[in-house]
Tab-separated table of C-alpha atoms in Angstrom:
chain	number	residue	atom	x	y	z
A	1	UNK	CA	-20.287	4.965	-38.457
A	2	UNK	CA	-19.169	3.842	-41.855
A	3	UNK	CA	-18.734	6.320	-44.667
A	4	UNK	CA	-17.493	6.189	-48.244
A	5	UNK	CA	-16.468	9.289	-50.158
A	6	UNK	CA	-16.009	9.536	-53.887
A	7	UNK	CA	-14.945	13.118	-54.358
A	8	UNK	CA	-15.058	12.997	-58.144
A	9	UNK	CA	-18.660	13.511	-59.190
A	10	UNK	CA	-17.998	13.383	-62.917
A	11	UNK	CA	-14.997	12.553	-65.067
A	12	UNK	CA	-14.781	12.879	-68.818
A	13	UNK	CA	-11.858	11.580	-70.852
A	14	UNK	CA	-11.085	10.689	-74.422
A	15	UNK	CA	-10.978	7.050	-75.410
A	16	UNK	CA	-7.676	5.247	-74.767
A	17	UNK	CA	-6.747	7.558	-71.909
A	18	UNK	CA	-6.088	6.080	-68.474
A	19	UNK	CA	-8.402	7.202	-65.697
A	20	UNK	CA	-8.368	6.733	-61.914
A	21	UNK	CA	-11.461	6.848	-59.743
A	22	UNK	CA	-10.814	7.745	-56.124
A	23	UNK	CA	-12.472	6.194	-53.085
A	24	UNK	CA	-11.836	7.062	-49.449
A	25	UNK	CA	-13.591	5.262	-46.623
A	26	UNK	CA	-14.122	5.559	-42.882
A	27	UNK	CA	-14.851	2.722	-40.499
A	28	UNK	CA	-14.105	1.783	-36.903
A	29	UNK	CA	-14.059	-1.902	-37.737
A	30	UNK	CA	-10.763	-3.704	-38.040
A	31	UNK	CA	-12.257	-6.219	-40.438
A	32	UNK	CA	-14.293	-5.075	-43.390
A	33	UNK	CA	-14.818	-5.515	-47.124
A	34	UNK	CA	-14.475	-2.997	-49.917
A	35	UNK	CA	-16.227	-3.225	-53.255
A	36	UNK	CA	-16.529	-1.544	-56.617
A	37	UNK	CA	-19.721	-1.740	-58.655
A	38	UNK	CA	-20.443	-0.448	-62.149
A	39	UNK	CA	-23.836	0.985	-63.116
A	40	UNK	CA	-24.098	1.379	-66.900
A	41	UNK	CA	-26.849	3.482	-68.485
A	42	UNK	CA	-29.119	0.427	-68.526
A	43	UNK	CA	-29.286	0.721	-64.744
A	44	UNK	CA	-28.133	-2.590	-63.325
A	45	UNK	CA	-25.396	-2.790	-60.696
A	46	UNK	CA	-22.504	-4.966	-61.816
A	47	UNK	CA	-20.039	-6.339	-59.273
A	48	UNK	CA	-16.416	-5.663	-60.181
A	49	UNK	CA	-14.256	-6.504	-57.185
A	50	UNK	CA	-14.289	-7.317	-53.466
A	51	UNK	CA	-11.280	-6.736	-51.214
A	52	UNK	CA	-10.822	-7.966	-47.635
A	53	UNK	CA	-9.314	-5.431	-45.229
A	54	UNK	CA	-6.476	-7.830	-44.451
A	55	UNK	CA	-5.457	-8.145	-48.064
A	56	UNK	CA	-3.644	-5.051	-49.288
A	57	UNK	CA	-2.308	-6.692	-52.384
A	58	UNK	CA	-3.182	-4.716	-55.487
A	59	UNK	CA	-5.158	-6.475	-58.162
A	60	UNK	CA	-5.215	-6.311	-61.925
A	61	UNK	CA	-7.923	-7.716	-64.151
A	62	UNK	CA	-7.402	-6.915	-67.791
A	63	UNK	CA	-7.604	-3.134	-68.184
A	64	UNK	CA	-8.839	-2.719	-64.609
A	65	UNK	CA	-6.621	-2.377	-61.564
A	66	UNK	CA	-7.258	-1.563	-57.930
A	67	UNK	CA	-4.961	0.057	-55.390
A	68	UNK	CA	-5.894	-0.584	-51.751
A	69	UNK	CA	-3.957	1.447	-49.187
A	70	UNK	CA	-5.068	0.921	-45.620
A	71	UNK	CA	-2.740	3.660	-44.344
A	72	UNK	CA	-4.712	6.272	-46.253
A	73	UNK	CA	-8.084	4.455	-46.154
A	74	UNK	CA	-8.253	4.499	-49.920
A	75	UNK	CA	-9.334	1.991	-52.521
A	76	UNK	CA	-8.767	3.531	-55.925
A	77	UNK	CA	-9.767	2.092	-59.274
A	78	UNK	CA	-7.833	2.622	-62.503
A	79	UNK	CA	-9.003	1.882	-66.020
A	80	UNK	CA	-6.190	1.651	-68.523
A	81	UNK	CA	-6.770	2.443	-72.198
A	82	UNK	CA	-10.377	3.405	-71.569
A	83	UNK	CA	-13.112	2.469	-74.009
A	84	UNK	CA	-16.515	3.960	-74.734
A	85	UNK	CA	-18.138	0.892	-73.140
A	86	UNK	CA	-16.534	1.876	-69.838
A	87	UNK	CA	-18.908	4.835	-69.642
A	88	UNK	CA	-20.992	4.322	-66.511
A	89	UNK	CA	-21.449	5.400	-62.927
A	90	UNK	CA	-18.980	3.633	-60.656
A	91	UNK	CA	-19.728	3.082	-56.987
A	92	UNK	CA	-17.291	2.243	-54.241
A	93	UNK	CA	-18.870	0.483	-51.254
A	94	UNK	CA	-17.972	-0.786	-47.782
A	95	UNK	CA	-19.412	-3.470	-45.539
A	96	UNK	CA	-18.539	-4.989	-42.203
A	97	UNK	CA	-17.321	-8.543	-42.251
A	98	UNK	CA	-19.687	-10.040	-39.721
A	99	UNK	CA	-23.160	-11.224	-40.561
A	100	UNK	CA	-25.441	-10.071	-43.330
A	101	UNK	CA	-24.153	-6.539	-43.329
A	102	UNK	CA	-25.419	-3.763	-45.529
A	103	UNK	CA	-23.357	-2.078	-48.179
A	104	UNK	CA	-22.610	1.585	-47.616
A	105	UNK	CA	-22.075	3.237	-50.976
A	106	UNK	CA	-20.172	6.311	-51.997
A	107	UNK	CA	-21.932	8.975	-54.000
A	108	UNK	CA	-20.685	7.493	-57.266
A	109	UNK	CA	-18.497	8.848	-60.060
A	110	UNK	CA	-20.031	9.319	-63.478
A	111	UNK	CA	-17.385	8.384	-66.037
A	112	UNK	CA	-17.829	9.404	-69.654
A	113	UNK	CA	-15.472	8.104	-72.287
A	114	UNK	CA	-15.618	10.147	-75.458
A	115	UNK	CA	-14.669	8.617	-78.818
B	1	UNK	CA	-24.896	-18.413	-64.579
B	2	UNK	CA	-28.219	-17.685	-62.936
B	3	UNK	CA	-28.656	-14.171	-61.645
B	4	UNK	CA	-30.989	-12.398	-59.271
B	5	UNK	CA	-34.465	-12.003	-60.738
B	6	UNK	CA	-36.720	-9.108	-59.899
B	7	UNK	CA	-40.297	-8.532	-60.925
B	8	UNK	CA	-41.863	-6.484	-62.164
B	9	UNK	CA	-39.170	-4.492	-63.943
B	10	UNK	CA	-41.362	-1.411	-64.155
B	11	UNK	CA	-44.319	-0.391	-62.033
B	12	UNK	CA	-46.517	2.667	-62.144
B	13	UNK	CA	-48.781	3.434	-59.207
B	14	UNK	CA	-50.918	6.281	-57.959
B	15	UNK	CA	-50.381	8.011	-54.639
B	16	UNK	CA	-51.760	6.093	-51.660
B	17	UNK	CA	-51.792	2.807	-53.581
B	18	UNK	CA	-49.837	-0.290	-52.584
B	19	UNK	CA	-47.065	-2.107	-54.449
B	20	UNK	CA	-45.371	-5.466	-54.090
B	21	UNK	CA	-41.894	-6.070	-55.462
B	22	UNK	CA	-40.552	-9.586	-55.790
B	23	UNK	CA	-37.016	-10.904	-55.696
B	24	UNK	CA	-35.684	-14.352	-56.540
B	25	UNK	CA	-32.084	-14.750	-55.322
B	26	UNK	CA	-29.341	-16.675	-57.020
B	27	UNK	CA	-29.941	-20.393	-56.337
B	28	UNK	CA	-28.461	-21.546	-53.025
B	29	UNK	CA	-27.844	-17.988	-51.818
B	30	UNK	CA	-29.045	-17.605	-48.238
B	31	UNK	CA	-29.211	-13.829	-47.846
B	32	UNK	CA	-31.334	-11.185	-49.537
B	33	UNK	CA	-30.955	-7.423	-49.363
B	34	UNK	CA	-33.186	-4.564	-50.544
B	35	UNK	CA	-31.888	-1.165	-51.611
B	36	UNK	CA	-33.570	2.001	-52.834
B	37	UNK	CA	-31.867	4.293	-55.352
B	38	UNK	CA	-33.393	7.705	-55.981
B	39	UNK	CA	-32.572	9.639	-59.167
B	40	UNK	CA	-28.908	10.626	-59.201
B	41	UNK	CA	-28.364	9.044	-55.790
B	42	UNK	CA	-26.402	6.119	-54.471
B	43	UNK	CA	-28.293	2.997	-53.370
B	44	UNK	CA	-29.560	3.139	-49.815
B	45	UNK	CA	-29.969	-0.010	-47.757
B	46	UNK	CA	-33.509	-0.841	-46.652
B	47	UNK	CA	-33.550	-4.307	-45.100
B	48	UNK	CA	-31.940	-7.741	-45.258
B	49	UNK	CA	-32.809	-11.338	-44.479
B	50	UNK	CA	-30.593	-14.284	-43.642
B	51	UNK	CA	-32.135	-17.734	-43.731
B	52	UNK	CA	-35.621	-16.185	-43.769
B	53	UNK	CA	-35.016	-14.095	-40.645
B	54	UNK	CA	-34.591	-10.328	-40.729
B	55	UNK	CA	-30.915	-9.650	-40.136
B	56	UNK	CA	-30.503	-5.892	-40.519
B	57	UNK	CA	-32.672	-2.867	-41.041
B	58	UNK	CA	-31.853	0.490	-42.570
B	59	UNK	CA	-33.905	3.594	-43.150
B	60	UNK	CA	-36.977	1.718	-44.285
B	61	UNK	CA	-40.249	3.623	-43.814
B	62	UNK	CA	-42.863	2.083	-41.558
B	63	UNK	CA	-45.120	1.944	-44.628
B	64	UNK	CA	-42.787	-0.659	-46.084
B	65	UNK	CA	-42.478	-4.269	-44.983
B	66	UNK	CA	-40.621	-7.239	-46.332
B	67	UNK	CA	-40.208	-10.919	-45.782
B	68	UNK	CA	-38.300	-13.884	-47.085
B	69	UNK	CA	-40.190	-17.047	-47.833
B	70	UNK	CA	-39.333	-20.728	-47.425
B	71	UNK	CA	-38.088	-20.895	-51.033
B	72	UNK	CA	-35.808	-17.909	-50.248
B	73	UNK	CA	-37.583	-15.488	-52.516
B	74	UNK	CA	-38.382	-12.147	-50.933
B	75	UNK	CA	-41.108	-9.569	-51.305
B	76	UNK	CA	-41.058	-5.879	-50.480
B	77	UNK	CA	-44.507	-4.526	-49.708
B	78	UNK	CA	-45.058	-0.800	-49.949
B	79	UNK	CA	-48.271	0.858	-48.808
B	80	UNK	CA	-49.665	4.404	-48.903
B	81	UNK	CA	-47.264	5.239	-51.699
B	82	UNK	CA	-45.908	8.759	-51.882
B	83	UNK	CA	-44.354	10.673	-54.760
B	84	UNK	CA	-40.998	10.420	-53.001
B	85	UNK	CA	-41.120	6.627	-53.205
B	86	UNK	CA	-40.423	6.852	-56.934
B	87	UNK	CA	-37.057	5.169	-57.299
B	88	UNK	CA	-35.157	2.161	-58.545
B	89	UNK	CA	-35.446	-0.718	-56.089
B	90	UNK	CA	-32.714	-3.286	-56.101
B	91	UNK	CA	-32.618	-6.707	-54.610
B	92	UNK	CA	-29.268	-8.374	-54.030
B	93	UNK	CA	-28.319	-11.821	-52.804
B	94	UNK	CA	-25.239	-13.368	-51.272
B	95	UNK	CA	-24.033	-16.640	-49.822
B	96	UNK	CA	-22.864	-15.864	-46.310
B	97	UNK	CA	-22.389	-19.459	-45.285
B	98	UNK	CA	-20.259	-20.385	-48.285
B	99	UNK	CA	-17.001	-18.820	-47.198
B	100	UNK	CA	-16.966	-16.274	-50.001
B	101	UNK	CA	-17.763	-13.361	-47.747
B	102	UNK	CA	-20.706	-11.131	-48.343
B	103	UNK	CA	-20.330	-10.263	-52.017
B	104	UNK	CA	-23.749	-9.040	-53.000
B	105	UNK	CA	-24.966	-9.679	-56.517
B	106	UNK	CA	-27.685	-7.347	-57.669
B	107	UNK	CA	-30.783	-7.902	-59.707
B	108	UNK	CA	-31.737	-5.595	-62.583
B	109	UNK	CA	-33.973	-3.516	-60.342
B	110	UNK	CA	-37.628	-2.515	-60.325
B	111	UNK	CA	-38.324	1.031	-61.414
B	112	UNK	CA	-41.272	2.336	-59.409
B	113	UNK	CA	-43.015	5.481	-60.522
B	114	UNK	CA	-45.633	7.021	-58.246
B	115	UNK	CA	-47.969	9.502	-59.918
């Protein structure tokens, strides 16, 4: 069975600090996708990134970066120079690669950026 | 760019009543998913449709049913509502046949309150 664990329930930092959100996953599939979604206080789920299990290359998008390590089954998310607008709940998710497969979400990490 | 549309955005019902939630996927997307998110919880997969056929089923109560229509919009029908059905219901869509994998884009959600 697939499982995603986000051990950090809540994180609070001061603006401009760097922060890393951890994600560890379990799956028996050799091919799968990993995702990060952001849920701001308004409630919608915003897609941030999708990573194929065959692609371990790290990715940077502005202040956001992702570190995928298959050896440790981790897909961590770092925000550099955090801003108040980054405050949200962040979900890591996993899906199989075949067919219209469901997303299995982690429990989410509530990130609060204080001014 | 067009996003997933959900209606209504808010719905208040009494116990034992019925509710119908509607979802309009991103144009040309062929797959629709429904998720339920309880307060402080991660989204839980309910059901999905690919090309108007049910493709996967999660922990959806027997009181719930869903379908995808010829124009690809989907409806989630909920009967004999219970207090525990109060939640945020998300619809997501993806384009499985487009070679972009199964990145799911979420609608803004329907907040259902059962009194």
